[in-house]
mmCIF file with all atom_site columns, C-alpha atoms in Angstrom:
data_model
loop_
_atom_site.group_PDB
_atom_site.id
_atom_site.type_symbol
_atom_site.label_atom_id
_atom_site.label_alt_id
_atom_site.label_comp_id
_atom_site.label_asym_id
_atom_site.label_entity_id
_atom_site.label_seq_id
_atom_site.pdbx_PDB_ins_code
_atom_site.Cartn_x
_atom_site.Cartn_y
_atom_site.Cartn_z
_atom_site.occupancy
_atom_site.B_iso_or_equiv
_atom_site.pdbx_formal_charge
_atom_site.auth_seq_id
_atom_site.auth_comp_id
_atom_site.auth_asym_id
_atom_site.auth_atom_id
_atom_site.pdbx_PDB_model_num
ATOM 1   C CA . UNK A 1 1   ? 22.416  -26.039 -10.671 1.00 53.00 ? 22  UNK A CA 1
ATOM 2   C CA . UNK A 1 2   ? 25.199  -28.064 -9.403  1.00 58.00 ? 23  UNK A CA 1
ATOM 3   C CA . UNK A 1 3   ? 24.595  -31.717 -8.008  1.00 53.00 ? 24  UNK A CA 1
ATOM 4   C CA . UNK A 1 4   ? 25.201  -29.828 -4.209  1.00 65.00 ? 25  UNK A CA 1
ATOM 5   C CA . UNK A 1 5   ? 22.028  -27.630 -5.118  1.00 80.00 ? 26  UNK A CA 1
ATOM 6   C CA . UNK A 1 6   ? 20.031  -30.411 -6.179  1.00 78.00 ? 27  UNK A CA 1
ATOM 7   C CA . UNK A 1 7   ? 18.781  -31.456 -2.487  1.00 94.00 ? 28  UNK A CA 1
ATOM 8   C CA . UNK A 1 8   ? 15.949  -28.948 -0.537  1.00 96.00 ? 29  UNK A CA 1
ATOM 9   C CA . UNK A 1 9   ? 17.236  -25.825 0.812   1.00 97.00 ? 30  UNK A CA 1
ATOM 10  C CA . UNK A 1 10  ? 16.445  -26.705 4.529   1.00 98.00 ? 31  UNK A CA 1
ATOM 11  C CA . UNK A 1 11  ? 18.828  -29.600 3.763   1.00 97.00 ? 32  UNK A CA 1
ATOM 12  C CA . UNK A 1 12  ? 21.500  -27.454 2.373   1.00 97.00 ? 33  UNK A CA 1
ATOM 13  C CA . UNK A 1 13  ? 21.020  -25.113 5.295   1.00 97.00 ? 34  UNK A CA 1
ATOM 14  C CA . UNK A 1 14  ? 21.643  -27.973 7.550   1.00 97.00 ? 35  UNK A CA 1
ATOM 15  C CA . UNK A 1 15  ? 18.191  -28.546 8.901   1.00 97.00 ? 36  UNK A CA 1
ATOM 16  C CA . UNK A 1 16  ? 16.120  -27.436 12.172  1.00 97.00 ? 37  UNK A CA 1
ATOM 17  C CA . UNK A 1 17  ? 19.063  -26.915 14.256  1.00 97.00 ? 38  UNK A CA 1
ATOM 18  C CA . UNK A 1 18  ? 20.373  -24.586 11.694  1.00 98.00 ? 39  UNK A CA 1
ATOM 19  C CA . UNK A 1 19  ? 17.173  -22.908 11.405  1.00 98.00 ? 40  UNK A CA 1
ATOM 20  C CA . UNK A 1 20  ? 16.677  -22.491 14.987  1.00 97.00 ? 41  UNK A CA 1
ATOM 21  C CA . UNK A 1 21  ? 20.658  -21.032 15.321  1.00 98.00 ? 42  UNK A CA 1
ATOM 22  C CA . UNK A 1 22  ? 19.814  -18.088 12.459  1.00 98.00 ? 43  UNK A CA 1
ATOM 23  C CA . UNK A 1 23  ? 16.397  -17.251 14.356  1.00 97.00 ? 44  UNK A CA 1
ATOM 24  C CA . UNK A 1 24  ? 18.125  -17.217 17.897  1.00 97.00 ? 45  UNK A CA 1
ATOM 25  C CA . UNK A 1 25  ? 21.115  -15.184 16.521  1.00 98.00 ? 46  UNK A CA 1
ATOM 26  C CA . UNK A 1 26  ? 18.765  -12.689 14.658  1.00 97.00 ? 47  UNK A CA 1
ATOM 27  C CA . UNK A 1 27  ? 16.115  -12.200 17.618  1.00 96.00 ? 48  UNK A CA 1
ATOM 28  C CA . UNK A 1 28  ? 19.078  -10.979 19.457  1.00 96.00 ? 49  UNK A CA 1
ATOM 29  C CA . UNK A 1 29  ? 19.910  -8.790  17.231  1.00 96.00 ? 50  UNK A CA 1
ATOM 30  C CA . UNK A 1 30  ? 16.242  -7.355  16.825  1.00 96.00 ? 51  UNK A CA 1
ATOM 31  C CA . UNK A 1 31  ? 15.398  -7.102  20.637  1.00 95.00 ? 52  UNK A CA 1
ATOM 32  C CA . UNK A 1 32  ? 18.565  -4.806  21.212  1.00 96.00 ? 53  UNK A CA 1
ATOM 33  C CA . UNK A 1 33  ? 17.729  -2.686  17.968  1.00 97.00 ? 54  UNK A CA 1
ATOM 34  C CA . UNK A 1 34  ? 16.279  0.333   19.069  1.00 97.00 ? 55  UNK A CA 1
ATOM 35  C CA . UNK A 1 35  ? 13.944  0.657   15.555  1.00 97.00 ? 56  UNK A CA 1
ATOM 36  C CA . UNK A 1 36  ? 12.952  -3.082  15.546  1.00 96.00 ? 57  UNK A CA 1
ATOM 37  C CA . UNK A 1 37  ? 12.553  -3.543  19.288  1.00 94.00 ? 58  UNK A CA 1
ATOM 38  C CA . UNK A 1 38  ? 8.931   -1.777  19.551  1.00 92.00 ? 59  UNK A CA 1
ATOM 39  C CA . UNK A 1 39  ? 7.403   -3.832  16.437  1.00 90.00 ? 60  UNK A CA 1
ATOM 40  C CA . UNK A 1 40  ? 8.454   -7.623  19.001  1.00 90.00 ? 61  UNK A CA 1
ATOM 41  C CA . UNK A 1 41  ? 6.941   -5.657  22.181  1.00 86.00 ? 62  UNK A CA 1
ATOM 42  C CA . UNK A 1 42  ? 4.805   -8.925  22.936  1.00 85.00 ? 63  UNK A CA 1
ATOM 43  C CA . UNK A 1 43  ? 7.886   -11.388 21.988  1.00 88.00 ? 64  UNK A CA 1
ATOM 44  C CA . UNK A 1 44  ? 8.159   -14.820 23.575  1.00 91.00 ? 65  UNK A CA 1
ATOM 45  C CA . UNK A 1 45  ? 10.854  -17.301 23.515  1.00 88.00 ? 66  UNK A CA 1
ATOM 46  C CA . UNK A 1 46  ? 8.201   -19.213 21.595  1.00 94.00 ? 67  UNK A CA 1
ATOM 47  C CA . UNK A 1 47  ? 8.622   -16.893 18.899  1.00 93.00 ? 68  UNK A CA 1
ATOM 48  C CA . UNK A 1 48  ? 12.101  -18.239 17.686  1.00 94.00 ? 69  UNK A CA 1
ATOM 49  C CA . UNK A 1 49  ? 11.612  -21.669 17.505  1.00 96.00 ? 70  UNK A CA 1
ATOM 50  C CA . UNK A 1 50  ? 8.097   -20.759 15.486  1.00 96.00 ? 71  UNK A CA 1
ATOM 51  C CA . UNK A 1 51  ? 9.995   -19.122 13.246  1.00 96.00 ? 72  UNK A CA 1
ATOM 52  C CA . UNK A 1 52  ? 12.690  -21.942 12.996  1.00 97.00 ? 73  UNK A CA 1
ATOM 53  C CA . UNK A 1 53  ? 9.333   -24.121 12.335  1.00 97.00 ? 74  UNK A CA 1
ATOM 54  C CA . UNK A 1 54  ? 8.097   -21.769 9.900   1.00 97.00 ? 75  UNK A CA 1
ATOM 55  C CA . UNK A 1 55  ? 11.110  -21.526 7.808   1.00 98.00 ? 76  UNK A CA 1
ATOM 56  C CA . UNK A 1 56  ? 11.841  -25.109 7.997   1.00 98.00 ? 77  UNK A CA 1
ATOM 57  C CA . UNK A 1 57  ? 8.444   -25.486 5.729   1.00 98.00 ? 78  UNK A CA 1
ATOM 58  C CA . UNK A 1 58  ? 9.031   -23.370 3.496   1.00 98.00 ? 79  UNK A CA 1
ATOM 59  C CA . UNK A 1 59  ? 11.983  -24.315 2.812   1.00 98.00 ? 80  UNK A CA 1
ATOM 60  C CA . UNK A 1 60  ? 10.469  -27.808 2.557   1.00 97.00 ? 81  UNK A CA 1
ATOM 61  C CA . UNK A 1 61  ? 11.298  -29.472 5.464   1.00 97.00 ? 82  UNK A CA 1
ATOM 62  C CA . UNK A 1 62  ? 9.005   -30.394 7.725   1.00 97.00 ? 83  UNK A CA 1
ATOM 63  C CA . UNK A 1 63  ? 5.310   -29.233 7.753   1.00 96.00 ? 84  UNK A CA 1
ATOM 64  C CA . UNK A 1 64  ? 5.244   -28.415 11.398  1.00 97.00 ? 85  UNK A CA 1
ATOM 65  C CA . UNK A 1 65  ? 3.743   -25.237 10.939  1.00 96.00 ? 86  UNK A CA 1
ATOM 66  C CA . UNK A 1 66  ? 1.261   -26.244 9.204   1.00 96.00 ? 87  UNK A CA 1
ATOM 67  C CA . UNK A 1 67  ? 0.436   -29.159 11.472  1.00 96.00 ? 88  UNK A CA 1
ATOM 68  C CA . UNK A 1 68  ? 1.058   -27.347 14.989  1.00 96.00 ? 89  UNK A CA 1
ATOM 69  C CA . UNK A 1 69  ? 0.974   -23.550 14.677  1.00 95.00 ? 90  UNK A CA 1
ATOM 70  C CA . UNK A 1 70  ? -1.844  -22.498 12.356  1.00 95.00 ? 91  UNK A CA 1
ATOM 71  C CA . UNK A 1 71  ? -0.515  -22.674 8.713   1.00 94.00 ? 92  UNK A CA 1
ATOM 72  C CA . UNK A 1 72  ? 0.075   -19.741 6.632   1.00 95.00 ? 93  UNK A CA 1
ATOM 73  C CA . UNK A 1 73  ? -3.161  -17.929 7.469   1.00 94.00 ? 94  UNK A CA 1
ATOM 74  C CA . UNK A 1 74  ? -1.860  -17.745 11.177  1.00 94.00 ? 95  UNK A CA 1
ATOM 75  C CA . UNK A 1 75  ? 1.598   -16.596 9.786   1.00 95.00 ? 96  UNK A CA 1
ATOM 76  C CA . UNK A 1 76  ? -0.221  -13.852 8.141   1.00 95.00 ? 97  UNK A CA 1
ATOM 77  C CA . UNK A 1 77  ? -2.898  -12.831 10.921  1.00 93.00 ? 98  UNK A CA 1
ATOM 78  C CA . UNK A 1 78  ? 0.314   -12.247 13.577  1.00 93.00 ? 99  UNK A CA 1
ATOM 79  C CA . UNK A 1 79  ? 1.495   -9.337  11.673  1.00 94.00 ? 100 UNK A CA 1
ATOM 80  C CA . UNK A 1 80  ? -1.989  -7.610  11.257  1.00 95.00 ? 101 UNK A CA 1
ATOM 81  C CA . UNK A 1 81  ? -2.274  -4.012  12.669  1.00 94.00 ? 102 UNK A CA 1
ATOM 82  C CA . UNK A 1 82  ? 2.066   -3.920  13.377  1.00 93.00 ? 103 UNK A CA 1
ATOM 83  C CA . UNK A 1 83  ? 2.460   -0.813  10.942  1.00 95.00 ? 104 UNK A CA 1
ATOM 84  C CA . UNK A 1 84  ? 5.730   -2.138  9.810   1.00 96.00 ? 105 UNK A CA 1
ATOM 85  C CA . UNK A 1 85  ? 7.562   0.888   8.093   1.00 97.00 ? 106 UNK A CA 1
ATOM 86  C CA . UNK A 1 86  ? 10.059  0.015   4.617   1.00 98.00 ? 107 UNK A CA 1
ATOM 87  C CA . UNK A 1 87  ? 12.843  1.855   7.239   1.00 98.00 ? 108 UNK A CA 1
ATOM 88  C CA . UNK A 1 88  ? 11.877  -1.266  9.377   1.00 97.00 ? 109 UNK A CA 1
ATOM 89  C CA . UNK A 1 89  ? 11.679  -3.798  7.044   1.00 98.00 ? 110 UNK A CA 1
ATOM 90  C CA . UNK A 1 90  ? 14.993  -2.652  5.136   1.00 98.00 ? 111 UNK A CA 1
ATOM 91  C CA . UNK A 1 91  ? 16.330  -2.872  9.167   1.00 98.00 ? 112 UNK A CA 1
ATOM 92  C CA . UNK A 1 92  ? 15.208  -6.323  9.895   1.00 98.00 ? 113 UNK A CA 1
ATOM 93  C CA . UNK A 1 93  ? 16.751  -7.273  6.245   1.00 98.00 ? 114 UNK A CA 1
ATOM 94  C CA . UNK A 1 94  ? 20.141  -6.044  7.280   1.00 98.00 ? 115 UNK A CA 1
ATOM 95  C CA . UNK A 1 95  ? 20.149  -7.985  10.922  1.00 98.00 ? 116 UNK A CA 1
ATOM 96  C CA . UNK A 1 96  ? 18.606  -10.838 8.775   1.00 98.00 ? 117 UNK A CA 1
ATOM 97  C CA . UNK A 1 97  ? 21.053  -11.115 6.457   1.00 98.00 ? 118 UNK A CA 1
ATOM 98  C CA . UNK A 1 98  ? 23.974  -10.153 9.139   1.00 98.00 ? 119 UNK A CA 1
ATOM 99  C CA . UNK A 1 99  ? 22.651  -13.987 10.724  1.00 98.00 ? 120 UNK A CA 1
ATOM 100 C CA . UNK A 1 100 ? 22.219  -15.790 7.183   1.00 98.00 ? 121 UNK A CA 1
ATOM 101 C CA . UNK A 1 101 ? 25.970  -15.004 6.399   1.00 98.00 ? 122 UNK A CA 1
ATOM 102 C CA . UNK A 1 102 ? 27.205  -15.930 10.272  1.00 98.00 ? 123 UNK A CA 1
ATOM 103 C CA . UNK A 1 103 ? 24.928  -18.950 10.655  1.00 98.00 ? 124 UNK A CA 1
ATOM 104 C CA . UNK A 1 104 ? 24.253  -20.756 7.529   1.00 97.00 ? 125 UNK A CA 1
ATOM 105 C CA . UNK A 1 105 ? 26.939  -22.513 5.185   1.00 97.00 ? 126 UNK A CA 1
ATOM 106 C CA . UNK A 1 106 ? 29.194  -20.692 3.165   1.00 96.00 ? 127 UNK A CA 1
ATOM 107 C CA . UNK A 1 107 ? 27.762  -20.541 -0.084  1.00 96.00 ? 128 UNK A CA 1
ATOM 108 C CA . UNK A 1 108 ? 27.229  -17.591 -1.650  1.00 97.00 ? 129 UNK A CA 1
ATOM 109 C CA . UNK A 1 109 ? 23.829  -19.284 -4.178  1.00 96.00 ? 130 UNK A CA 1
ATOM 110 C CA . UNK A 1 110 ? 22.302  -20.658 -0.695  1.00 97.00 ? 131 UNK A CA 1
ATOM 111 C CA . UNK A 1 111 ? 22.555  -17.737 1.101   1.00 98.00 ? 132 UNK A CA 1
ATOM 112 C CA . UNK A 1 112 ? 21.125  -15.790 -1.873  1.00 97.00 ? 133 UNK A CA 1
ATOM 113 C CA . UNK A 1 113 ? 18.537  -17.819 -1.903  1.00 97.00 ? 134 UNK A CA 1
ATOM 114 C CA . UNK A 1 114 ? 17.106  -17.232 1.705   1.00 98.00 ? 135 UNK A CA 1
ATOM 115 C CA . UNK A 1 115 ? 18.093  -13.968 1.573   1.00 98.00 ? 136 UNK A CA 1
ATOM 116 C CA . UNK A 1 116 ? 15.426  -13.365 -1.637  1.00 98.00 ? 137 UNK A CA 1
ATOM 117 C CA . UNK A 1 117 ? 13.130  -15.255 0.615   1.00 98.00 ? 138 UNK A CA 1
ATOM 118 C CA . UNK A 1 118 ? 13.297  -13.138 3.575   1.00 98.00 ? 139 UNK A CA 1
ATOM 119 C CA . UNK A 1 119 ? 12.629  -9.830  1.107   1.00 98.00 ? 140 UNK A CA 1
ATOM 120 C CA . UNK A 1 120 ? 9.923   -11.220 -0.612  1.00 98.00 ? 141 UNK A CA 1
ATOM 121 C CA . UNK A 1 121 ? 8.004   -12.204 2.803   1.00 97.00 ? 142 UNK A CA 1
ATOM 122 C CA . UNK A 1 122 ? 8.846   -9.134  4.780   1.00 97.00 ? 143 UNK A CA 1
ATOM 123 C CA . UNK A 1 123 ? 7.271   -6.868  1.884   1.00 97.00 ? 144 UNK A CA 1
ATOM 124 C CA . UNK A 1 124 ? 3.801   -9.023  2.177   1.00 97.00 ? 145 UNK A CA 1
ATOM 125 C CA . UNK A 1 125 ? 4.797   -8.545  6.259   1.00 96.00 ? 146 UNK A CA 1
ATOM 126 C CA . UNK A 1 126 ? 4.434   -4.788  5.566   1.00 97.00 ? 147 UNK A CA 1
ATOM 127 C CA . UNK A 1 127 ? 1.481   -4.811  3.666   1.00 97.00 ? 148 UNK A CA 1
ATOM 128 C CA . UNK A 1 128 ? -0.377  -6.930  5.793   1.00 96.00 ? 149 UNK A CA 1
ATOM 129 C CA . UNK A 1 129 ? 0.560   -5.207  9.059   1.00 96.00 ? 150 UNK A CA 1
ATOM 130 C CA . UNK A 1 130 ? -1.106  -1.887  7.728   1.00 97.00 ? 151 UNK A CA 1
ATOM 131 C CA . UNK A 1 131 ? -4.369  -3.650  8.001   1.00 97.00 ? 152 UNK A CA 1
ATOM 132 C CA . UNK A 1 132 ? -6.000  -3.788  11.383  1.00 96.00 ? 153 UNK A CA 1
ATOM 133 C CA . UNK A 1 133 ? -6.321  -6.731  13.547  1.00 94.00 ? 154 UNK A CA 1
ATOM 134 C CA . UNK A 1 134 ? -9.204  -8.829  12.401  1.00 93.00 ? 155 UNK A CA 1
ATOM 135 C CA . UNK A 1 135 ? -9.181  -8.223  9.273   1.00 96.00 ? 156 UNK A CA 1
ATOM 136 C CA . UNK A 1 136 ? -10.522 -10.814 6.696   1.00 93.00 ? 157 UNK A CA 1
ATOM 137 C CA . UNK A 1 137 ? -7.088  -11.940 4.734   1.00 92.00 ? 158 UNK A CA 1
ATOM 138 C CA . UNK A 1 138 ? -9.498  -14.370 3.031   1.00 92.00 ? 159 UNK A CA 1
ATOM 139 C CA . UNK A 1 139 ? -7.855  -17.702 2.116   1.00 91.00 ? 160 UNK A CA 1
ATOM 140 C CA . UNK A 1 140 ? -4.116  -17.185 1.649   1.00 91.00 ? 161 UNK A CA 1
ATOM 141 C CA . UNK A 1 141 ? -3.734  -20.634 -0.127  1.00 91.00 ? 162 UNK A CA 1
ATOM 142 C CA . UNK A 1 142 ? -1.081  -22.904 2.023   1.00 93.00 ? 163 UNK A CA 1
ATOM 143 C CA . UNK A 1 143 ? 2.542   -22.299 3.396   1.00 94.00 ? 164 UNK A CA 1
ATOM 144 C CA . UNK A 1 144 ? 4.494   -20.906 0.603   1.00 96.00 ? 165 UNK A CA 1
ATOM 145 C CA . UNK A 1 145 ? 7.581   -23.150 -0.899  1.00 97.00 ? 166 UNK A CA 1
ATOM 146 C CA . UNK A 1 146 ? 10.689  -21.569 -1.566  1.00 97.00 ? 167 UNK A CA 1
ATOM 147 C CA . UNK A 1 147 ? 13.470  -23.202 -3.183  1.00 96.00 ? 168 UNK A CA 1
ATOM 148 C CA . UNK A 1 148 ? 16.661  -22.617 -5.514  1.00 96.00 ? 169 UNK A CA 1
ATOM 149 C CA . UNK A 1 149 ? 14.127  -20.944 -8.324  1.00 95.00 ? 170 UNK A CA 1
ATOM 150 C CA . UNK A 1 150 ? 12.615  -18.876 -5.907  1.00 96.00 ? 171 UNK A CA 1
ATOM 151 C CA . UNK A 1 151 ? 8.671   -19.258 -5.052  1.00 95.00 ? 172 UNK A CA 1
ATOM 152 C CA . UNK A 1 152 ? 7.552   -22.552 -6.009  1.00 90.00 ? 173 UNK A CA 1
#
C-alpha cells in the first residue's frame, strides 16, 4: 500500500461532499432506469443523503448513521420484502460503478475498492429483500467497516 492509501477511504474519496455527489449522480441514474425504477417506488430525497451518511461510515468517516438513522439493523430492515432480482442487482452495479468512475478520484485501487464494497452489500441486499417485512434479522452486529483490505 502506498503512503496515498494509508489514510481512510472516505478520506481518499474526498469526504461527505464526495459521497453525497456519487449518491446524487447514481439516484439519477436509477430513477430513469426502467428495471431499477420499481424497486425506489417509495424514494425520497432523503434517501441520497442517507446513503451519503451510510457510506461515509463504512468507509470510516463519520458514524452518523449509526447515531441518526438507525445503525446497520435499520440499513438492513429497509430492504426487507423488495425481491431484488441478481438482473437487478448486476443493474444497479453497472449505474454504480458508471458514478464511482465519474465522481470519485482517479485511482484505479480506490475505485476498486468501493466498487468490491458495493458487490459485497448489494448481494446481502438481495438476500435480505427475499424475506418479508418484519422479519426477525436478529442482531446484525454494528455498521460494517470497509477499507483498502476489504471488510474489516
Amino acid at each position: 500500500m502506498t503512503a496515498e492509501h494509508a489514510n481512510t477511504l472516505y478520506e481518499a474519496v474526498g469526504g461527505a461532499d464526495a459521497l453525497r455527489r456519487l449518491s446524487e449522480t447514481f439516484y439519477e441514474g436509477v430513477l430513469a432506469d426502467p428495471l431499477l425504477a420499481p424497486v425506489f417506488a417509495d424514494f425520497t430525497a432523503a434517501h441520497v443523503e442517507h446513503v451519503a451518511v451510510w457510506l461515509a461510515e463504512v468507509f470510516s468517516g463519520p458514524a452518523g448513521f449509526t447515531a441518526g438513522l438507525g445503525g446497520h439493523q435499520a440499513l438492513l430492515r429497509a430492504h426487507l420484502g423488495l425481491g431484488i432480482t441478481e438482473e437487478q442487482r448486476l443493474r444497479w452495479m453497472e449505474l454504480m460503478t458508471a458514478a464511482v468512475e465519474k465522481e470519485l478520484p482517479d485511482d484505479a485501487l480506490l475505485r476498486r475498492r468501493v466498487v468490491e464494497y458495493f458487490d459485497w452489500g448489494t448481494r446481502i441486499a438481495r438476500d435480505v429483500s427475499a424475506s418479508a417485512p418484519g422479519t426477525d434479522l436478529g442482531e446484525p452486529g454494528p455498521t460494517p467497516r470497509w477499507g483498502w483490505n476489504g471488510l474489516a
